[in-house]
Short mmCIF file of C-alpha atoms and ligand atoms in Angstrom, two decimals:
data_model
loop_
_atom_site.label_atom_id
_atom_site.label_comp_id
_atom_site.label_asym_id
_atom_site.label_seq_id
_atom_site.Cartn_x
_atom_site.Cartn_y
_atom_site.Cartn_z
CA UNK A 136 115.83 15.39 -109.41
CA UNK A 137 112.28 15.20 -110.54
CA UNK A 138 112.99 13.45 -114.06
CA UNK A 139 115.23 10.87 -112.42
CA UNK A 140 113.54 7.36 -112.11
CA UNK A 141 112.48 6.34 -109.00
CA UNK A 142 113.80 3.20 -107.06
CA UNK A 143 111.54 0.09 -107.44
CA UNK A 144 111.81 -2.07 -104.12
CA UNK A 145 111.33 -5.44 -104.35
CA UNK A 146 108.46 -7.48 -102.58
CA UNK A 147 106.47 -4.46 -101.34
CA UNK A 148 109.22 -2.49 -99.77
CA UNK A 149 109.33 1.20 -99.84
CA UNK A 150 112.95 1.95 -99.13
CA UNK A 151 115.93 0.53 -97.70
CA UNK A 152 118.61 0.77 -95.24
CA UNK A 153 121.89 -0.21 -94.82
CA UNK A 154 123.33 -0.50 -91.14
CA UNK A 155 127.44 -0.61 -91.50
CA UNK A 156 129.64 -0.92 -88.57
CA UNK A 157 133.67 -0.32 -89.17
CA UNK A 158 136.99 -1.45 -87.59
CA UNK A 159 135.90 -4.77 -86.17
CA UNK A 160 134.92 -3.40 -83.11
CA UNK A 161 134.22 -6.54 -80.71
CA UNK A 162 131.58 -4.03 -79.08
CA UNK A 163 129.64 -5.14 -82.42
CA UNK A 164 129.84 -9.10 -82.28
CA UNK A 165 128.52 -8.64 -78.41
CA UNK A 166 125.90 -5.89 -79.01
CA UNK A 167 124.90 -5.94 -82.74
CA UNK A 168 125.15 -8.81 -84.25
CA UNK A 169 122.43 -10.69 -81.71
CA UNK A 170 119.99 -7.87 -82.09
CA UNK A 171 120.42 -8.07 -86.23
CA UNK A 172 120.01 -11.76 -85.97
CA UNK A 173 116.65 -11.30 -83.43
CA UNK A 174 114.86 -9.23 -86.61
CA UNK A 175 116.33 -11.14 -89.46
CA UNK A 176 118.46 -8.00 -90.35
CA UNK A 177 121.21 -8.08 -92.12
CA UNK A 178 124.51 -5.69 -91.47
CA UNK A 179 127.39 -5.26 -93.16
CA UNK A 180 131.02 -4.95 -91.16
CA UNK A 181 133.95 -3.58 -92.63
CA UNK A 182 136.91 -4.97 -90.95
CA UNK A 183 140.74 -3.89 -91.17
CA UNK A 184 143.49 -5.88 -91.47
CA UNK A 185 145.87 -4.72 -88.63
CA UNK A 186 143.07 -5.23 -85.72
CA UNK A 187 141.92 -8.43 -86.82
CA UNK A 188 143.37 -11.17 -84.42
CA UNK A 189 143.03 -15.34 -85.31
CA UNK A 190 140.86 -15.48 -82.21
CA UNK A 191 138.43 -12.93 -84.21
CA UNK A 192 138.18 -15.25 -87.33
CA UNK A 193 136.07 -18.06 -86.34
CA UNK A 194 133.57 -15.26 -85.01
CA UNK A 195 133.89 -13.33 -88.18
CA UNK A 196 133.10 -16.11 -90.21
CA UNK A 197 130.02 -17.31 -88.22
CA UNK A 198 128.91 -13.51 -88.69
CA UNK A 199 129.02 -14.46 -92.55
CA UNK A 200 127.70 -17.63 -92.39
CA UNK A 201 124.51 -15.91 -90.67
CA UNK A 202 124.37 -14.08 -93.80
CA UNK A 203 126.04 -10.58 -92.95
CA UNK A 204 128.43 -9.24 -95.08
CA UNK A 205 132.01 -8.35 -94.07
CA UNK A 206 133.63 -5.54 -95.88
CA UNK A 207 137.06 -4.13 -97.02
CA UNK A 208 138.53 -1.62 -94.53
CA UNK A 209 141.90 -1.83 -95.80
CA UNK A 210 144.23 -3.35 -94.04
CA UNK A 211 146.72 -0.30 -92.44
CA UNK A 212 143.62 2.10 -91.89
CA UNK A 213 145.51 4.93 -93.63
CA UNK A 214 143.69 8.30 -93.10
CA UNK A 215 145.14 11.93 -93.94
CA UNK A 216 146.66 12.03 -90.18
CA UNK A 217 149.40 10.35 -89.90
CA UNK A 218 148.92 7.59 -87.20
CA UNK A 219 152.36 6.42 -88.00
CA UNK A 220 153.21 2.38 -87.38
CA UNK A 221 155.08 2.46 -84.28
CA UNK A 222 156.80 -1.10 -84.44
CA UNK A 223 157.84 -0.45 -87.83
CA UNK A 224 158.40 3.74 -87.96
CA UNK A 225 156.88 3.36 -91.61
CA UNK A 226 154.44 6.41 -92.62
CA UNK A 227 150.84 4.98 -92.60
CA UNK A 228 149.17 8.67 -93.69
CA UNK A 229 147.61 8.03 -97.10
CA UNK A 230 150.13 11.09 -98.45
CA UNK A 231 152.61 8.74 -98.04
CA UNK A 232 150.86 6.22 -100.25
CA UNK A 233 150.71 5.57 -104.31
CA UNK A 234 147.78 4.68 -105.76
CA UNK A 235 149.50 1.51 -106.31
CA UNK A 236 150.39 0.68 -102.95
CA UNK A 237 146.73 1.40 -101.89
CA UNK A 238 144.90 -1.11 -104.32
CA UNK A 239 147.67 -3.62 -103.77
CA UNK A 240 146.75 -3.04 -99.87
CA UNK A 241 142.95 -3.25 -100.45
CA UNK A 242 143.69 -6.77 -103.03
CA UNK A 243 145.32 -8.12 -100.09
CA UNK A 244 142.74 -7.17 -97.62
CA UNK A 245 140.26 -8.89 -100.38
CA UNK A 246 142.51 -12.02 -100.59
CA UNK A 247 142.01 -11.90 -96.53
CA UNK A 248 138.69 -11.80 -96.29
CA UNK A 249 137.48 -14.26 -99.18
CA UNK A 250 139.62 -16.58 -96.83
CA UNK A 251 137.17 -16.19 -93.93
CA UNK A 252 134.02 -15.82 -95.90
CA UNK A 253 134.81 -17.80 -99.17
CA UNK A 254 133.42 -15.02 -101.24
CA UNK A 255 134.90 -13.82 -104.19
CA UNK A 256 134.27 -10.32 -104.00
CA UNK A 257 134.09 -7.45 -101.34
CA UNK A 258 132.94 -3.70 -101.19
CA UNK A 259 135.36 -1.13 -99.09
CA UNK A 260 134.45 1.60 -96.76
CA UNK A 261 137.47 4.57 -96.83
CA UNK A 262 139.15 4.78 -93.70
CA UNK A 263 138.21 8.26 -92.44
CA UNK A 264 136.15 8.63 -95.41
CA UNK A 265 139.20 9.65 -97.52
CA UNK A 266 140.14 8.32 -100.86
CA UNK A 267 143.29 10.21 -102.19
CA UNK A 268 146.51 8.28 -102.29
CA UNK A 269 149.55 10.80 -102.55
CA UNK A 270 146.89 13.14 -103.35
CA UNK A 271 145.68 11.17 -106.24
CA UNK A 272 141.87 9.68 -106.10
CA UNK A 273 142.13 5.69 -105.31
CA UNK A 274 137.98 5.22 -105.58
CA UNK A 275 137.50 5.34 -109.08
CA UNK A 276 140.06 3.25 -110.27
CA UNK A 277 139.32 0.84 -107.72
CA UNK A 278 135.77 0.35 -108.75
CA UNK A 279 137.21 0.72 -112.61
CA UNK A 280 139.18 -2.28 -112.12
CA UNK A 281 136.91 -4.23 -110.85
CA UNK A 282 138.62 -4.50 -107.40
CA UNK A 283 136.02 -3.41 -105.17
CA UNK A 284 132.44 -3.39 -105.83
CA UNK A 285 131.35 -0.75 -104.03
CA UNK A 286 132.91 2.05 -101.78
CA UNK A 287 131.07 3.98 -98.66
CA UNK A 288 131.87 7.58 -97.80
CA UNK A 289 131.17 9.15 -94.33
CA UNK A 290 129.32 12.30 -92.77
CA UNK A 291 126.53 12.51 -95.30
CA UNK A 292 122.45 12.99 -94.82
CA UNK A 293 122.36 12.16 -98.90
CA UNK A 294 119.46 9.53 -99.41
CA UNK A 295 120.19 7.44 -102.45
CA UNK A 296 116.86 8.34 -104.36
CA UNK A 297 117.65 7.05 -108.04
CA UNK A 298 119.60 4.41 -109.67
CA UNK A 299 121.05 7.39 -111.10
CA UNK A 300 122.18 9.16 -108.30
CA UNK A 301 124.96 7.45 -106.95
CA UNK A 302 128.43 6.32 -107.83
CA UNK A 303 129.31 2.98 -106.94
CA UNK A 304 132.83 4.41 -105.83
CA UNK A 305 131.52 7.15 -103.60
CA UNK A 306 128.38 5.86 -101.88
CA UNK A 307 127.52 8.43 -99.06
CA UNK A 308 126.37 7.77 -95.45
CA UNK A 309 125.17 9.05 -92.21
CA UNK A 310 127.68 9.02 -89.47
CA UNK A 311 126.57 8.00 -86.28
CA UNK A 312 128.78 9.96 -83.95
CA UNK A 313 129.44 9.42 -80.19
CA UNK A 314 126.94 9.35 -77.99
CA UNK A 315 124.47 9.41 -80.76
CA UNK A 316 120.51 9.30 -79.47
CA UNK A 317 118.15 6.49 -81.28
CA UNK A 318 115.85 10.02 -82.26
CA UNK A 319 118.89 10.83 -84.32
CA UNK A 320 119.22 7.84 -86.51
CA UNK A 321 115.58 7.19 -86.54
CA UNK A 322 115.11 10.84 -87.82
CA UNK A 323 117.42 9.65 -90.96
CA UNK A 324 115.60 6.60 -91.73
CA UNK A 325 112.07 8.38 -91.70
CA UNK A 326 113.65 11.06 -94.21
CA UNK A 327 114.74 7.92 -96.11
CA UNK A 328 111.63 6.57 -96.10
CA UNK A 329 109.93 9.32 -97.08
CA UNK A 330 111.81 9.86 -100.32
CA UNK A 331 111.39 6.38 -101.25
CA UNK A 332 115.33 6.02 -101.24
CA UNK A 333 118.26 4.12 -99.81
CA UNK A 334 120.44 5.56 -96.56
CA UNK A 335 123.34 4.21 -95.35
CA UNK A 336 124.01 4.68 -91.46
CA UNK A 337 127.75 4.09 -90.02
CA UNK A 338 128.62 3.11 -86.95
CA UNK A 339 131.73 1.75 -84.65
CA UNK A 340 131.58 0.88 -81.46
CA UNK A 341 128.18 -0.23 -79.96
CA UNK A 342 128.26 0.00 -75.91
CA UNK A 343 131.65 -0.15 -76.13
CA UNK A 344 135.22 0.70 -78.34
CA UNK A 345 135.49 3.93 -79.89
CA UNK A 346 133.17 6.72 -81.05
CA UNK A 347 130.32 4.37 -78.99
CA UNK A 348 126.93 4.42 -79.53
CA UNK A 349 124.76 3.18 -76.36
CA UNK A 350 123.90 -0.28 -76.91
CA UNK A 351 120.28 0.87 -75.50
CA UNK A 352 120.26 3.39 -78.35
CA UNK A 353 121.17 1.29 -80.92
CA UNK A 354 118.08 -1.49 -79.95
CA UNK A 355 115.78 1.26 -79.94
CA UNK A 356 116.97 2.21 -83.31
CA UNK A 357 116.58 -1.77 -84.60
CA UNK A 358 112.96 -1.88 -82.92
CA UNK A 359 111.75 1.15 -84.91
CA UNK A 360 113.18 -0.62 -88.32
CA UNK A 361 111.41 -3.85 -87.08
CA UNK A 362 108.22 -1.46 -86.88
CA UNK A 363 108.39 -0.56 -90.30
CA UNK A 364 108.45 -3.72 -92.23
CA UNK A 365 108.11 -1.65 -95.11
CA UNK A 366 112.16 -0.93 -94.94
CA UNK A 367 114.42 -3.50 -96.46
CA UNK A 368 117.43 -3.72 -93.74
CA UNK A 369 120.02 -5.05 -95.91
CA UNK A 370 124.01 -5.57 -96.71
CA UNK A 371 125.76 -2.64 -98.13
CA UNK A 372 126.25 -4.73 -101.33
CA UNK A 373 123.04 -6.29 -101.79
CA UNK A 374 121.23 -3.53 -102.10
CA UNK A 375 123.71 -1.43 -103.84
CA UNK A 376 123.44 -4.55 -106.46
CA UNK A 377 119.89 -4.08 -106.44
CA UNK A 378 119.97 -0.63 -107.30
CA UNK A 379 122.40 -0.92 -110.00
CA UNK A 380 120.68 -3.70 -111.79
CA UNK A 381 117.57 -1.44 -112.38
CA UNK A 382 119.21 0.70 -114.80
ZN1 LIG B 543 137.57 3.12 -89.61
#
């Protein structure tokens, strides 16, 4: 690791944190977006098609207009554990998919996102952090075929410390589990800052919905970030594009 070139951050920054929010939880619109805007932070919201309703679309379009990123979390959120579609009876578990079917679903979701935010390219968060459809990896072909810019994993404390230490198809992320306290989040941020690297944090609900972190704890974390102007709080795609361009 010692031989790898460190990331050189822009404008006197010393590290970067990517705040990412999954599933399109409504609590994020209420308790996250206004708090990020207060500090000028840009976040990334990975939306899933099956949970989006017509009434949500103007709100997410406005979130994008404010400079935040909308990302792809697939349409049906297929994971290894079967969450069978109770209406159609279709198997929506990852082992029932082929790689081609998964990539097609992701392309359709990309088009849906483009209709909302007008952007040509999107990044993805793997549902449940899992990337094997029918036992075959779909992450590498997805990125190689240019369907997705960068793809986020979960449940990792890994810090990205150089432009050669990360794979765009498998970007690590620290998961904020149910009931996590600000101290647990800031401990990870401090680790990232100490290493001069980049770190991703994954949230679901904030002050509501599921796998929820209390809105007060989330606010303590953003206060901590605001007290550290040497940390770049940018979108998932912006920060990773910057790192990738340093190659
Ligand atoms: Zn999810």
